[in-house]
Amino acid sequence: DIVMTQTPLSSPVTLGQPASISCRSSQSLVHSDGNTYLSWLQQRPGQPPRLLIYKISNRFSGVPDRFSGSGAGTDFTLKISRAEAEDVGVYYCMQGTQFPYTFGQGTKLEIK
Amino acid sequence: EVQLVESGEDLVKPGGSLRLSCAASGSTASGSIFIDSWMNWVRQAPGKGLEWVGLIKNKKDGGTTDYAAPVKGRFTISRDDSQNTLYLQMNSLKTEDTAVYYCITDWFYTLRDWGQGILVTVSS
């Protein structure tokens, strides 16, 4: 199975300031079709997760443009350009390149 | 977009069985989105992270299933496209299966539309 490792596991951030979460996979996430199926999910308190970013850097419908994804191969990053109060929650990276799908441990974003 | 509603929440004893259902709604001009969708189950133990349970492909892609190792041989995913419903049959339940179970549409090997989730508690 592909192991996904996120850092940090907790990230206190000041409102209006940037935040960054890293995700590393134990092997390349490049699929045989040439795509890289790395996505980011956000889970607000008491809510189900929701899709933010798919295929490394594509924002899903309705996701604010302060969220961006980047990376390649085994190293990926989610950035929030200016944190807002509604961004509080847990963020997960997920790989869909190979079954079983696997997730990072989650990074808890808190407002300082 | 697909709306998903899980049902079948219950308290079950270890070794018992339970079936979860997930009703899908939502369509395009060409028909039901559910029929064309691959569907996943993901679970989340209390206070823990996300764990993929398994997937079923649409009929066009063979309707085949894939499962995570901890549930393989005990859980079965099926679908009834005529009812726009996804199922998760869980047998030989263990206390470690206690979790909120989500059904989700698969879209380019990612998890797009999520249900609200349903709590399954396995306890004596």
CSV table of C-alpha atoms in Angstrom, one decimal:
chain,number,residue,atom,x,y,z
A,1,ASP,CA,0.0,0.0,0.0
A,2,ILE,CA,1.1,3.6,-0.6
A,3,VAL,CA,1.8,5.4,2.6
A,4,MET,CA,0.9,9.1,2.8
A,5,THR,CA,2.7,11.2,5.3
A,6,GLN,CA,1.6,14.8,6.2
A,7,THR,CA,3.5,17.5,8.0
A,8,PRO,CA,2.8,19.2,10.2
A,9,LEU,CA,0.0,17.4,12.1
A,10,SER,CA,-1.1,20.7,13.7
A,11,SER,CA,-0.8,24.2,12.2
A,12,PRO,CA,-1.8,27.3,14.2
A,13,VAL,CA,-2.2,30.2,11.8
A,14,THR,CA,-3.0,33.8,12.2
A,15,LEU,CA,-6.1,35.2,10.4
A,16,GLY,CA,-5.0,36.7,7.1
A,17,GLN,CA,-1.7,34.9,7.1
A,18,PRO,CA,-0.6,32.0,4.8
A,19,ALA,CA,-0.6,28.4,5.7
A,20,SER,CA,1.1,25.4,4.1
A,21,ILE,CA,0.7,21.6,4.5
A,22,SER,CA,3.0,19.1,3.0
A,23,CYS,CA,2.2,15.5,1.9
A,24,ARG,CA,4.7,12.9,0.9
A,25,SER,CA,3.9,9.5,-0.6
A,26,SER,CA,6.0,6.3,-0.2
A,27,GLN,CA,6.1,5.9,-4.0
A,28,SER,CA,5.4,7.9,-7.1
A,29,LEU,CA,1.8,8.8,-7.7
A,30,VAL,CA,2.1,9.0,-11.4
A,31,HIS,CA,-0.5,6.7,-12.9
A,32,SER,CA,0.1,4.6,-16.0
A,33,ASP,CA,-2.2,7.0,-17.8
A,34,GLY,CA,0.2,9.9,-17.1
A,35,ASN,CA,-2.0,11.6,-14.5
A,36,THR,CA,-1.2,12.0,-10.8
A,37,TYR,CA,-4.2,11.3,-8.7
A,38,LEU,CA,-3.4,13.3,-5.6
A,39,SER,CA,-6.2,15.2,-4.0
A,40,TRP,CA,-6.8,17.3,-0.9
A,41,LEU,CA,-9.9,17.2,1.4
A,42,GLN,CA,-11.1,19.5,4.1
A,43,GLN,CA,-13.1,18.4,7.1
A,44,ARG,CA,-14.7,21.2,9.1
A,45,PRO,CA,-15.7,20.3,12.7
A,46,GLY,CA,-18.8,18.1,12.8
A,47,GLN,CA,-19.0,17.9,9.0
A,48,PRO,CA,-18.2,15.2,6.4
A,49,PRO,CA,-15.0,15.9,4.4
A,50,ARG,CA,-15.3,17.8,1.1
A,51,LEU,CA,-13.1,17.8,-1.9
A,52,LEU,CA,-10.9,20.9,-2.3
A,53,ILE,CA,-8.2,20.0,-4.9
A,54,TYR,CA,-7.9,17.1,-7.4
A,55,LYS,CA,-5.0,15.9,-9.6
A,56,ILE,CA,-2.5,17.9,-7.6
A,57,SER,CA,-3.6,21.5,-8.5
A,58,ASN,CA,-7.2,21.6,-9.8
A,59,ARG,CA,-9.6,23.4,-7.5
A,60,PHE,CA,-13.0,21.7,-7.3
A,61,SER,CA,-16.2,23.7,-8.0
A,62,GLY,CA,-16.9,26.4,-5.4
A,63,VAL,CA,-13.5,26.2,-3.7
A,64,PRO,CA,-12.0,29.7,-3.0
A,65,ASP,CA,-8.9,30.7,-5.0
A,66,ARG,CA,-7.0,31.2,-1.8
A,67,PHE,CA,-6.5,27.4,-1.9
A,68,SER,CA,-3.9,26.1,-4.2
A,69,GLY,CA,-2.1,22.8,-4.7
A,70,SER,CA,1.3,21.9,-6.2
A,71,GLY,CA,3.9,19.2,-6.4
A,72,ALA,CA,4.9,16.2,-8.4
A,73,GLY,CA,6.0,12.6,-8.1
A,74,THR,CA,6.0,12.0,-4.3
A,75,ASP,CA,6.0,15.5,-2.8
A,76,PHE,CA,2.9,17.7,-2.7
A,77,THR,CA,1.8,20.9,-1.0
A,78,LEU,CA,-1.5,22.6,-0.1
A,79,LYS,CA,-1.3,26.3,0.4
A,80,ILE,CA,-3.8,28.8,1.8
A,81,SER,CA,-2.8,32.3,0.8
A,82,ARG,CA,-4.7,34.1,3.5
A,83,ALA,CA,-6.4,32.0,6.3
A,84,GLU,CA,-10.0,32.8,7.2
A,85,ALA,CA,-12.0,31.6,10.2
A,86,GLU,CA,-14.0,29.2,8.1
A,87,ASP,CA,-10.8,27.3,7.1
A,88,VAL,CA,-10.5,25.8,10.6
A,89,GLY,CA,-10.6,22.0,10.4
A,90,VAL,CA,-8.6,19.0,9.4
A,91,TYR,CA,-7.0,18.6,6.0
A,92,TYR,CA,-6.2,15.3,4.4
A,93,CYS,CA,-4.2,14.4,1.3
A,94,MET,CA,-5.3,11.3,-0.5
A,95,GLN,CA,-3.9,9.2,-3.4
A,96,GLY,CA,-6.1,7.5,-5.9
A,97,THR,CA,-3.4,6.3,-8.2
A,98,GLN,CA,-3.4,2.8,-6.8
A,99,PHE,CA,-5.9,0.7,-4.8
A,100,PRO,CA,-6.3,0.8,-1.9
A,101,TYR,CA,-6.8,4.5,-1.8
A,102,THR,CA,-4.9,5.9,1.1
A,103,PHE,CA,-5.0,9.1,3.2
A,104,GLY,CA,-2.5,11.1,5.1
A,105,GLN,CA,-3.0,11.3,8.9
A,106,GLY,CA,-4.6,14.7,8.7
A,107,THR,CA,-3.4,18.2,9.6
A,108,LYS,CA,-5.4,20.2,12.1
A,109,LEU,CA,-5.6,23.9,11.1
A,110,GLU,CA,-6.3,26.2,14.0
A,111,ILE,CA,-6.5,29.9,14.2
A,112,LYS,CA,-4.1,31.5,16.7
B,1,GLU,CA,-23.8,16.9,-8.4
B,2,VAL,CA,-25.1,13.9,-6.5
B,3,GLN,CA,-26.9,14.0,-3.2
B,4,LEU,CA,-26.2,11.0,-1.0
B,5,VAL,CA,-28.1,9.8,2.1
B,6,GLU,CA,-26.9,6.9,4.2
B,7,SER,CA,-29.1,4.7,6.4
B,8,GLY,CA,-28.9,1.6,8.6
B,9,GLU,CA,-27.3,3.1,11.6
B,10,ASP,CA,-27.2,0.6,14.5
B,11,LEU,CA,-25.5,-0.9,17.5
B,12,VAL,CA,-24.4,-4.4,16.8
B,13,LYS,CA,-22.6,-7.0,18.9
B,14,PRO,CA,-19.2,-8.4,17.8
B,15,GLY,CA,-19.7,-11.1,15.3
B,16,GLY,CA,-22.9,-9.7,14.1
B,17,SER,CA,-24.0,-8.3,10.7
B,18,LEU,CA,-25.4,-5.1,9.4
B,19,ARG,CA,-26.3,-3.7,6.0
B,20,LEU,CA,-25.9,0.0,5.2
B,21,SER,CA,-27.7,1.7,2.4
B,22,CYS,CA,-26.9,4.9,0.5
B,23,ALA,CA,-29.6,6.5,-1.6
B,24,ALA,CA,-28.4,8.7,-4.4
B,25,SER,CA,-30.3,11.5,-6.2
B,26,GLY,CA,-29.3,13.8,-9.0
B,27,SER,CA,-29.4,13.6,-12.7
B,28,THR,CA,-28.2,15.2,-15.9
B,29,ALA,CA,-30.0,15.5,-19.3
B,30,SER,CA,-28.7,12.1,-20.2
B,31,GLY,CA,-30.1,10.4,-17.0
B,32,SER,CA,-29.1,9.3,-13.5
B,33,ILE,CA,-25.6,10.3,-12.4
B,34,PHE,CA,-25.5,7.3,-10.1
B,35,ILE,CA,-25.7,4.7,-12.9
B,36,ASP,CA,-22.5,6.2,-14.4
B,37,SER,CA,-20.7,6.6,-11.1
B,38,TRP,CA,-18.1,4.5,-9.4
B,39,MET,CA,-19.0,4.5,-5.7
B,40,ASN,CA,-16.9,4.3,-2.6
B,41,TRP,CA,-17.3,3.7,1.1
B,42,VAL,CA,-14.9,5.4,3.5
B,43,ARG,CA,-15.0,5.2,7.3
B,44,GLN,CA,-13.8,7.3,10.2
B,45,ALA,CA,-13.4,5.8,13.7
B,46,PRO,CA,-14.2,8.2,16.5
B,47,GLY,CA,-11.6,10.9,16.8
B,48,LYS,CA,-9.5,9.3,14.0
B,49,GLY,CA,-8.6,9.9,10.4
B,50,LEU,CA,-10.1,8.6,7.2
B,51,GLU,CA,-9.9,5.0,6.0
B,52,TRP,CA,-11.0,3.8,2.6
B,53,VAL,CA,-13.2,0.7,2.8
B,54,GLY,CA,-13.9,-0.2,-0.8
B,55,LEU,CA,-15.3,0.7,-4.2
B,56,ILE,CA,-17.7,-0.6,-6.8
B,57,LYS,CA,-17.4,0.4,-10.4
B,58,ASN,CA,-20.3,1.2,-12.7
B,59,LYS,CA,-21.8,-1.6,-14.8
B,60,LYS,CA,-20.2,-0.1,-18.0
B,61,ASP,CA,-16.8,-0.7,-16.4
B,62,GLY,CA,-17.7,-4.2,-15.2
B,63,GLY,CA,-19.3,-3.5,-11.8
B,64,THR,CA,-16.3,-4.9,-10.1
B,65,THR,CA,-15.3,-4.3,-6.5
B,66,ASP,CA,-12.1,-3.6,-4.6
B,67,TYR,CA,-11.7,-3.7,-0.8
B,68,ALA,CA,-9.2,-2.6,1.9
B,69,ALA,CA,-7.4,-5.5,3.5
B,70,PRO,CA,-9.0,-5.1,7.0
B,71,VAL,CA,-12.5,-5.7,5.6
B,72,LYS,CA,-11.8,-8.0,2.7
B,73,GLY,CA,-13.8,-11.3,3.0
B,74,ARG,CA,-16.1,-9.7,5.6
B,75,PHE,CA,-17.7,-6.7,3.8
B,76,THR,CA,-19.5,-6.7,0.4
B,77,ILE,CA,-20.3,-3.7,-1.6
B,78,SER,CA,-23.2,-3.9,-4.1
B,79,ARG,CA,-25.5,-1.6,-6.0
B,80,ASP,CA,-29.0,-1.4,-7.4
B,81,ASP,CA,-29.0,1.0,-10.3
B,82,SER,CA,-32.8,0.7,-10.7
B,83,GLN,CA,-33.1,2.2,-7.2
B,84,ASN,CA,-30.1,4.5,-7.3
B,85,THR,CA,-28.9,2.8,-4.2
B,86,LEU,CA,-25.5,1.6,-2.9
B,87,TYR,CA,-25.1,-1.0,-0.2
B,88,LEU,CA,-22.5,-2.2,2.3
B,89,GLN,CA,-23.1,-5.6,3.8
B,90,MET,CA,-20.9,-6.0,6.9
B,91,ASN,CA,-20.5,-9.5,8.4
B,92,SER,CA,-18.3,-10.8,11.3
B,93,LEU,CA,-18.2,-7.3,12.7
B,94,LYS,CA,-15.4,-6.4,15.2
B,95,THR,CA,-15.2,-3.6,17.7
B,96,GLU,CA,-12.6,-2.0,15.5
B,97,ASP,CA,-15.2,-1.6,12.8
B,98,THR,CA,-16.9,1.1,15.0
B,99,ALA,CA,-16.9,4.2,12.8
B,100,VAL,CA,-18.9,6.8,10.9
B,101,TYR,CA,-19.3,5.3,7.4
B,102,TYR,CA,-19.6,7.6,4.4
B,103,CYS,CA,-20.6,6.8,0.8
B,104,ILE,CA,-19.0,8.9,-1.8
B,105,THR,CA,-18.9,9.2,-5.6
B,106,ASP,CA,-15.7,8.5,-7.3
B,107,TRP,CA,-14.5,11.1,-9.9
B,108,PHE,CA,-11.1,10.8,-11.6
B,109,TYR,CA,-9.9,8.5,-8.8
B,110,THR,CA,-10.9,11.0,-6.1
B,111,LEU,CA,-13.8,11.4,-3.7
B,112,ARG,CA,-16.2,14.0,-4.9
B,113,ASP,CA,-19.7,14.0,-3.4
B,114,TRP,CA,-20.0,12.9,0.2
B,115,GLY,CA,-23.0,11.7,2.2
B,116,GLN,CA,-23.4,13.0,5.8
B,117,GLY,CA,-22.2,9.7,7.2
B,118,ILE,CA,-23.8,7.1,9.5
B,119,LEU,CA,-22.5,5.8,12.8
B,120,VAL,CA,-22.0,2.0,13.2
B,121,THR,CA,-21.2,0.9,16.8
B,122,VAL,CA,-19.9,-2.6,17.4
B,123,SER,CA,-20.0,-3.3,21.1
B,124,SER,CA,-21.1,-6.1,23.5
